[in-house]
Amino acid sequence: MTVAALQKFPCPACGAQAEWNPGKQKLVCPFCGTESPYKVTATGQIEELDLVRALREMPEDARGWQTERRTVQCQSCKAVSVFDPQRVGQRCDFCGSPALVPYEEIKSPIRPQSLLPFRVADTAVREQIRQWYKSKWLAPNALKSRALVDTVKGIYIPYWTFDAQVVCPWDAEAGHYYYTTESYRDNKGQTQTRQVRHVRWEPASGVVEHFFDDEPIPGTTGVSHDLLRQVEPFPTNELVGYDTSYLSGFIVEHYQVVLLDAAQASEAQMTEKLREMCAGQVPGDTYRNLEIHPTFSAKTFKHILVPVWLLTYTYGARVFHVLVNAATGRMAGEYPKSFWKVFFLVVAIIIAVVFFAMLSQDR
């Protein structure tokens, strides 16, 4: 299979490939340090696309990457990434497996219209991860030396964002607390009184109207969605038009969560948030049997790329990930826990509980 190289941005001084520098927000040569005079010009306007129309018929000019790339799939974790052909022989940046094979796409991917540039430099991320290691006192002592930070990779992760106007009628039973006084005998046989709480249930209903703006759904399967949720939000108000210069020096993953699945996931996500909003409108002190009836309209979407720094390391037989939002610096990670540290912590808690229980009995 013929593979065309990723678009290059040569250094004007030495001719090496310039890469996007998050600290300087410019293309900079990693060899001689020369800043490239290349001016970033967005190749497409940032706009919301009609979701219903897109699901019926995606125009061909919105499909495919603007520069030809080679797409590979990891046989271990099944992550699908778009690599510079020079990188195909390297290990998977998601799980570390060397088993990368060509991935035959059924359709060309929907091209992202916009992206968030890398703003947090890798040097700051490495130091941040070192401090994070130190803060995990349940981790094995050897973790600091065995989990290296020089394998941090800059990756553009695909995301879908959805907008929708929602009108959501709801009905429920609203509970109002009231109290009565009752008498009882204590353990010494003496008569005492106490307040007993009751609930008076009444029917209630209302309507929530809300506009969801850029509801995010990850398009990746190579990065843990749980970790991504922990480093969100990505500041979508800072999106810039898609331009290949921002991608220079970084890995790009194309989506594996297709538009239809992402749209369904976004509606389910919005529905859960609507349930919380409706619950907040129910009068009284508590509620039960809440039912919501949302109607979605004016649904639009964007396909964007967001930047993350990813560290993948192996400890024992397990693979762990540390993820940093490269636009905000927010971090989340996985780490092994020392059996003995956890064991002694549990023992200490049990001893403390027994001690305070005995202390309260003496009183």
Short mmCIF file of C-alpha atoms in Angstrom, two decimals:
data_model
loop_
_atom_site.label_atom_id
_atom_site.label_comp_id
_atom_site.label_asym_id
_atom_site.label_seq_id
_atom_site.Cartn_x
_atom_site.Cartn_y
_atom_site.Cartn_z
CA MET A 1 0.00 0.00 0.00
CA THR A 2 1.37 3.41 -0.98
CA VAL A 3 1.53 5.79 1.98
CA ALA A 4 1.95 9.54 1.59
CA ALA A 5 3.88 11.39 4.26
CA LEU A 6 2.27 13.74 6.73
CA GLN A 7 2.46 17.38 5.64
CA LYS A 8 5.82 18.80 6.67
CA PHE A 9 6.78 22.26 7.91
CA PRO A 10 10.54 22.55 7.29
CA CYS A 11 12.71 24.73 9.48
CA PRO A 12 13.94 27.76 7.46
CA ALA A 13 17.40 27.47 9.07
CA CYS A 14 18.34 23.77 9.04
CA GLY A 15 15.56 22.13 7.03
CA ALA A 16 14.43 19.76 9.80
CA GLN A 17 10.74 19.36 10.52
CA ALA A 18 9.38 22.14 12.73
CA GLU A 19 6.93 21.07 15.44
CA TRP A 20 4.19 22.89 17.31
CA ASN A 21 5.56 24.33 20.56
CA PRO A 22 2.85 24.70 23.23
CA GLY A 23 4.90 27.17 25.25
CA LYS A 24 5.56 29.57 22.38
CA GLN A 25 2.37 28.79 20.45
CA LYS A 26 4.49 28.64 17.30
CA LEU A 27 6.18 26.12 15.03
CA VAL A 28 9.71 25.66 16.40
CA CYS A 29 12.58 23.51 15.15
CA PRO A 30 13.41 20.91 17.86
CA PHE A 31 17.04 20.74 16.63
CA CYS A 32 18.19 24.34 16.20
CA GLY A 33 15.39 26.20 17.98
CA THR A 34 14.52 28.42 15.04
CA GLU A 35 10.95 29.72 15.08
CA SER A 36 9.16 29.13 11.81
CA PRO A 37 7.59 32.08 10.02
CA TYR A 38 4.71 29.85 8.97
CA LYS A 39 1.44 31.59 9.68
CA VAL A 40 -1.45 29.48 10.90
CA THR A 41 -4.48 29.93 8.67
CA ALA A 42 -7.61 27.96 9.46
CA THR A 43 -8.66 25.74 6.58
CA GLY A 44 -12.29 25.65 7.64
CA GLN A 45 -14.73 27.75 9.61
CA ILE A 46 -15.91 26.54 13.00
CA GLU A 47 -19.61 25.87 12.67
CA GLU A 48 -22.28 23.69 14.14
CA LEU A 49 -23.50 21.01 11.71
CA ASP A 50 -27.11 19.90 11.57
CA LEU A 51 -27.22 16.50 13.26
CA VAL A 52 -30.35 15.12 11.59
CA ARG A 53 -29.07 16.00 8.14
CA ALA A 54 -25.62 14.63 8.90
CA LEU A 55 -27.00 11.31 10.03
CA ARG A 56 -28.99 11.06 6.80
CA GLU A 57 -26.28 12.16 4.44
CA MET A 58 -22.73 13.25 5.18
CA PRO A 59 -21.30 15.30 2.26
CA GLU A 60 -18.09 13.95 0.78
CA ASP A 61 -16.19 17.21 1.30
CA ALA A 62 -16.58 16.73 5.06
CA ARG A 63 -15.00 13.28 5.00
CA GLY A 64 -11.35 12.34 5.11
CA TRP A 65 -8.21 13.98 6.43
CA GLN A 66 -6.83 16.95 4.51
CA THR A 67 -3.41 15.34 4.31
CA GLU A 68 -3.00 11.64 3.62
CA ARG A 69 -1.96 9.53 6.57
CA ARG A 70 -1.67 5.92 7.50
CA THR A 71 -4.17 4.59 9.99
CA VAL A 72 -3.14 1.70 12.21
CA GLN A 73 -4.96 -0.41 14.78
CA CYS A 74 -3.36 -1.92 17.87
CA GLN A 75 -4.06 -5.65 18.11
CA SER A 76 -3.89 -5.45 21.89
CA CYS A 77 -6.18 -2.56 22.94
CA LYS A 78 -7.81 -1.97 19.50
CA ALA A 79 -7.08 1.76 19.58
CA VAL A 80 -7.06 3.29 16.10
CA SER A 81 -4.55 6.06 15.49
CA VAL A 82 -3.49 8.20 12.56
CA PHE A 83 0.31 8.17 12.36
CA ASP A 84 3.03 9.76 10.36
CA PRO A 85 4.29 6.75 8.34
CA GLN A 86 7.65 7.14 10.05
CA ARG A 87 5.97 6.26 13.37
CA VAL A 88 4.15 3.11 12.31
CA GLY A 89 6.94 0.87 13.57
CA GLN A 90 6.72 2.28 17.08
CA ARG A 91 4.72 0.91 19.97
CA CYS A 92 1.07 1.76 20.56
CA ASP A 93 0.95 5.00 22.55
CA PHE A 94 -2.14 3.83 24.41
CA CYS A 95 -1.07 0.46 25.81
CA GLY A 96 2.58 0.10 24.78
CA SER A 97 2.01 -2.94 22.56
CA PRO A 98 4.23 -3.25 19.46
CA ALA A 99 1.44 -5.06 17.55
CA LEU A 100 0.36 -2.34 15.12
CA VAL A 101 -1.24 -3.38 11.85
CA PRO A 102 -2.79 -1.44 8.94
CA TYR A 103 -6.43 -0.64 9.62
CA GLU A 104 -8.70 -0.78 6.57
CA GLU A 105 -11.37 1.87 7.04
CA ILE A 106 -14.88 1.17 5.80
CA LYS A 107 -15.37 4.91 5.23
CA SER A 108 -13.08 7.86 5.32
CA PRO A 109 -13.37 9.58 8.69
CA ILE A 110 -15.35 12.79 9.05
CA ARG A 111 -12.69 15.46 9.02
CA PRO A 112 -12.49 17.59 12.18
CA GLN A 113 -13.36 21.23 11.56
CA SER A 114 -11.64 22.61 14.62
CA LEU A 115 -9.23 21.78 17.40
CA LEU A 116 -7.70 22.99 20.64
CA PRO A 117 -3.96 23.63 20.29
CA PHE A 118 -1.48 22.25 22.84
CA ARG A 119 -0.90 24.96 25.46
CA VAL A 120 0.78 23.04 28.30
CA ALA A 121 4.41 22.17 27.55
CA ASP A 122 5.72 18.63 28.03
CA THR A 123 8.38 19.82 30.49
CA ALA A 124 5.69 21.15 32.83
CA VAL A 125 3.73 17.92 32.46
CA ARG A 126 6.70 15.73 33.40
CA GLU A 127 7.27 17.74 36.57
CA GLN A 128 3.56 17.63 37.36
CA ILE A 129 3.56 13.84 37.05
CA ARG A 130 6.65 13.54 39.28
CA GLN A 131 4.84 15.49 42.00
CA TRP A 132 1.75 13.36 41.46
CA TYR A 133 3.80 10.19 42.05
CA LYS A 134 5.07 11.63 45.33
CA SER A 135 1.52 12.36 46.54
CA LYS A 136 0.36 8.74 46.15
CA TRP A 137 1.50 7.34 49.49
CA LEU A 138 -0.39 4.06 48.97
CA ALA A 139 1.69 3.36 45.87
CA PRO A 140 4.74 1.05 46.09
CA ASN A 141 7.94 2.89 46.96
CA ALA A 142 9.56 1.64 43.75
CA LEU A 143 6.95 3.40 41.60
CA LYS A 144 8.83 6.70 41.54
CA SER A 145 11.86 5.09 39.93
CA ARG A 146 10.14 2.51 37.72
CA ALA A 147 7.37 4.66 36.23
CA LEU A 148 9.43 6.94 34.02
CA VAL A 149 8.11 10.25 32.68
CA ASP A 150 10.25 10.47 29.55
CA THR A 151 7.68 8.42 27.61
CA VAL A 152 4.99 11.11 27.78
CA LYS A 153 3.26 11.40 24.38
CA GLY A 154 1.30 14.29 22.95
CA ILE A 155 -1.91 13.02 21.34
CA TYR A 156 -4.90 14.67 19.72
CA ILE A 157 -8.02 12.84 20.88
CA PRO A 158 -11.22 12.95 18.78
CA TYR A 159 -14.34 14.34 20.43
CA TRP A 160 -17.89 14.95 19.33
CA THR A 161 -19.73 17.93 20.79
CA PHE A 162 -23.50 18.34 20.59
CA ASP A 163 -25.90 21.25 20.99
CA ALA A 164 -29.61 20.87 21.56
CA GLN A 165 -32.60 22.88 22.73
CA VAL A 166 -34.70 20.84 25.14
CA VAL A 167 -38.20 21.30 26.56
CA CYS A 168 -38.74 18.77 29.35
CA PRO A 169 -42.08 18.48 31.19
CA TRP A 170 -41.93 16.49 34.40
CA ASP A 171 -44.25 15.11 37.05
CA ALA A 172 -43.56 13.61 40.45
CA GLU A 173 -44.78 13.27 44.00
CA ALA A 174 -43.43 16.01 46.23
CA GLY A 175 -42.79 15.09 49.84
CA HIS A 176 -43.21 17.63 52.66
CA TYR A 177 -41.84 16.78 56.11
CA TYR A 178 -43.93 17.26 59.24
CA TYR A 179 -43.31 16.13 62.81
CA THR A 180 -45.35 14.69 65.67
CA THR A 181 -44.42 14.14 69.29
CA GLU A 182 -44.54 10.63 70.75
CA SER A 183 -43.71 9.15 74.13
CA TYR A 184 -41.44 6.19 74.81
CA ARG A 185 -39.56 4.57 77.70
CA ASP A 186 -35.78 4.68 77.75
CA ASN A 187 -33.51 1.84 78.91
CA LYS A 188 -33.97 2.97 82.52
CA GLY A 189 -37.76 2.70 82.32
CA GLN A 190 -38.33 6.45 82.38
CA THR A 191 -40.85 8.12 80.05
CA GLN A 192 -39.35 10.36 77.40
CA THR A 193 -40.68 12.20 74.36
CA ARG A 194 -39.23 12.54 70.88
CA GLN A 195 -40.04 14.12 67.52
CA VAL A 196 -40.99 11.69 64.78
CA ARG A 197 -40.74 12.75 61.15
CA HIS A 198 -43.47 11.97 58.63
CA VAL A 199 -43.90 12.77 54.94
CA ARG A 200 -46.98 14.25 53.31
CA TRP A 201 -47.04 13.41 49.59
CA GLU A 202 -48.60 15.74 47.02
CA PRO A 203 -48.63 15.63 43.19
CA ALA A 204 -46.30 18.12 41.46
CA SER A 205 -45.38 18.97 37.89
CA GLY A 206 -43.40 21.52 35.90
CA VAL A 207 -41.28 22.17 32.83
CA VAL A 208 -37.52 22.58 32.38
CA GLU A 209 -36.28 24.48 29.31
CA HIS A 210 -32.56 24.27 28.68
CA PHE A 211 -30.01 24.75 25.90
CA PHE A 212 -27.12 22.28 25.91
CA ASP A 213 -23.96 23.80 24.45
CA ASP A 214 -21.04 21.60 23.41
CA GLU A 215 -22.05 18.50 25.33
CA PRO A 216 -18.86 16.38 24.99
CA ILE A 217 -18.68 12.72 23.92
CA PRO A 218 -15.22 11.12 23.49
CA GLY A 219 -14.67 9.53 20.10
CA THR A 220 -11.75 7.42 21.30
CA THR A 221 -11.50 3.89 22.64
CA GLY A 222 -7.73 4.03 23.18
CA VAL A 223 -7.95 6.30 26.24
CA SER A 224 -10.03 5.52 29.32
CA HIS A 225 -13.27 7.49 29.23
CA ASP A 226 -13.16 7.62 33.03
CA LEU A 227 -9.80 9.41 32.93
CA LEU A 228 -11.05 11.74 30.21
CA ARG A 229 -14.05 12.70 32.33
CA GLN A 230 -11.70 13.52 35.18
CA VAL A 231 -9.61 15.93 33.07
CA GLU A 232 -12.63 17.58 31.40
CA PRO A 233 -13.77 20.17 30.57
CA PHE A 234 -11.89 21.08 27.45
CA PRO A 235 -12.40 24.81 26.76
CA THR A 236 -14.37 24.57 23.52
CA ASN A 237 -14.78 28.36 23.48
CA GLU A 238 -11.06 28.46 22.54
CA LEU A 239 -11.36 26.23 19.47
CA VAL A 240 -9.46 27.27 16.36
CA GLY A 241 -10.03 26.25 12.76
CA TYR A 242 -8.46 22.94 11.76
CA ASP A 243 -4.94 23.44 10.45
CA THR A 244 -2.29 20.75 10.02
CA SER A 245 0.43 22.95 11.50
CA TYR A 246 -1.04 22.42 14.97
CA LEU A 247 -0.65 18.67 14.48
CA SER A 248 3.04 18.78 13.62
CA GLY A 249 5.01 16.67 16.09
CA PHE A 250 1.95 15.06 17.66
CA ILE A 251 0.00 11.83 17.23
CA VAL A 252 -3.58 12.01 15.98
CA GLU A 253 -6.21 9.39 16.72
CA HIS A 254 -9.31 9.27 14.54
CA TYR A 255 -12.65 8.45 16.05
CA GLN A 256 -13.85 4.91 16.65
CA VAL A 257 -17.15 6.01 18.18
CA VAL A 258 -19.20 6.80 15.06
CA LEU A 259 -21.52 9.80 14.83
CA LEU A 260 -24.74 7.82 15.35
CA ASP A 261 -23.47 6.14 18.53
CA ALA A 262 -22.06 9.43 19.82
CA ALA A 263 -25.38 11.20 19.18
CA GLN A 264 -27.25 8.53 21.13
CA ALA A 265 -24.73 8.74 23.97
CA SER A 266 -25.07 12.53 24.08
CA GLU A 267 -28.85 12.33 24.30
CA ALA A 268 -28.59 9.85 27.17
CA GLN A 269 -26.06 12.13 28.88
CA MET A 270 -28.30 15.17 28.44
CA THR A 271 -31.29 13.19 29.75
CA GLU A 272 -29.44 12.36 32.97
CA LYS A 273 -28.61 16.04 33.48
CA LEU A 274 -32.23 16.97 32.75
CA ARG A 275 -33.37 14.52 35.41
CA GLU A 276 -31.20 16.36 37.95
CA MET A 277 -32.59 19.73 36.80
CA CYS A 278 -36.17 18.49 37.07
CA ALA A 279 -35.48 17.03 40.52
CA GLY A 280 -34.24 20.47 41.57
CA GLN A 281 -37.61 21.97 40.62
CA VAL A 282 -39.72 19.54 42.68
CA PRO A 283 -41.04 21.50 45.68
CA GLY A 284 -40.88 20.27 49.25
CA ASP A 285 -38.23 18.33 51.10
CA THR A 286 -38.01 15.12 49.04
CA TYR A 287 -39.62 13.44 46.05
CA ARG A 288 -40.48 10.11 44.47
CA ASN A 289 -41.75 8.67 41.17
CA LEU A 290 -40.12 11.41 39.09
CA GLU A 291 -40.86 11.04 35.39
CA ILE A 292 -39.44 13.30 32.69
CA HIS A 293 -40.54 13.74 29.08
CA PRO A 294 -37.79 15.58 27.15
CA THR A 295 -38.22 16.82 23.58
CA PHE A 296 -34.98 17.63 21.73
CA SER A 297 -34.80 20.10 18.85
CA ALA A 298 -32.24 22.18 16.89
CA LYS A 299 -29.67 19.42 17.34
CA THR A 300 -26.22 20.20 15.95
CA PHE A 301 -22.74 18.74 16.34
CA LYS A 302 -19.04 19.36 15.80
CA HIS A 303 -16.17 16.94 15.35
CA ILE A 304 -13.10 18.35 17.11
CA LEU A 305 -9.63 17.32 18.25
CA VAL A 306 -8.54 17.97 21.83
CA PRO A 307 -4.95 17.76 23.12
CA VAL A 308 -3.77 15.44 25.88
CA TRP A 309 -0.44 14.32 27.25
CA LEU A 310 -0.49 10.57 27.84
CA LEU A 311 1.92 8.53 29.93
CA THR A 312 1.62 4.75 29.63
CA TYR A 313 3.70 2.65 31.99
CA THR A 314 3.83 -0.95 33.13
CA TYR A 315 4.16 -1.99 36.76
CA GLY A 316 4.24 -5.72 37.32
CA ALA A 317 1.92 -7.28 34.77
CA ARG A 318 -0.47 -4.31 34.55
CA VAL A 319 -0.55 -1.26 32.31
CA PHE A 320 -1.40 2.13 33.83
CA HIS A 321 -2.19 5.50 32.28
CA VAL A 322 -1.69 9.08 33.40
CA LEU A 323 -3.56 11.72 31.44
CA VAL A 324 -3.11 15.50 31.35
CA ASN A 325 -5.43 17.96 29.65
CA ALA A 326 -2.94 19.83 27.46
CA ALA A 327 -5.21 22.88 27.27
CA THR A 328 -5.86 23.36 31.00
CA GLY A 329 -3.25 21.21 32.80
CA ARG A 330 -5.85 19.17 34.69
CA MET A 331 -4.54 15.66 35.44
CA ALA A 332 -5.85 12.21 36.31
CA GLY A 333 -4.06 8.91 36.56
CA GLU A 334 -3.99 5.27 37.53
CA TYR A 335 -1.38 3.75 39.83
CA PRO A 336 -0.69 0.43 41.58
CA LYS A 337 -1.28 0.16 45.31
CA SER A 338 1.05 -1.56 47.73
CA PHE A 339 -0.60 -4.58 49.34
CA TRP A 340 1.21 -4.02 52.63
CA LYS A 341 0.43 -0.32 52.80
CA VAL A 342 -3.27 -1.03 52.20
CA PHE A 343 -3.17 -3.89 54.73
CA PHE A 344 -1.65 -1.78 57.50
CA LEU A 345 -4.05 1.09 56.72
CA VAL A 346 -7.05 -1.24 57.14
CA VAL A 347 -5.60 -2.62 60.40
CA ALA A 348 -5.07 0.91 61.70
CA ILE A 349 -8.66 1.85 60.89
CA ILE A 350 -10.00 -1.26 62.64
CA ILE A 351 -7.91 -0.54 65.74
CA ALA A 352 -9.15 3.06 65.81
CA VAL A 353 -12.80 1.98 65.49
CA VAL A 354 -12.45 -0.59 68.30
CA PHE A 355 -10.68 1.93 70.53
CA PHE A 356 -13.36 4.60 70.16
CA ALA A 357 -16.12 2.01 70.62
CA MET A 358 -14.58 0.88 73.92
CA LEU A 359 -14.10 4.50 74.95
CA SER A 360 -17.77 5.29 74.35
CA GLN A 361 -18.88 2.23 76.38
CA ASP A 362 -16.81 3.35 79.37
CA ARG A 363 -18.70 6.63 79.38
#
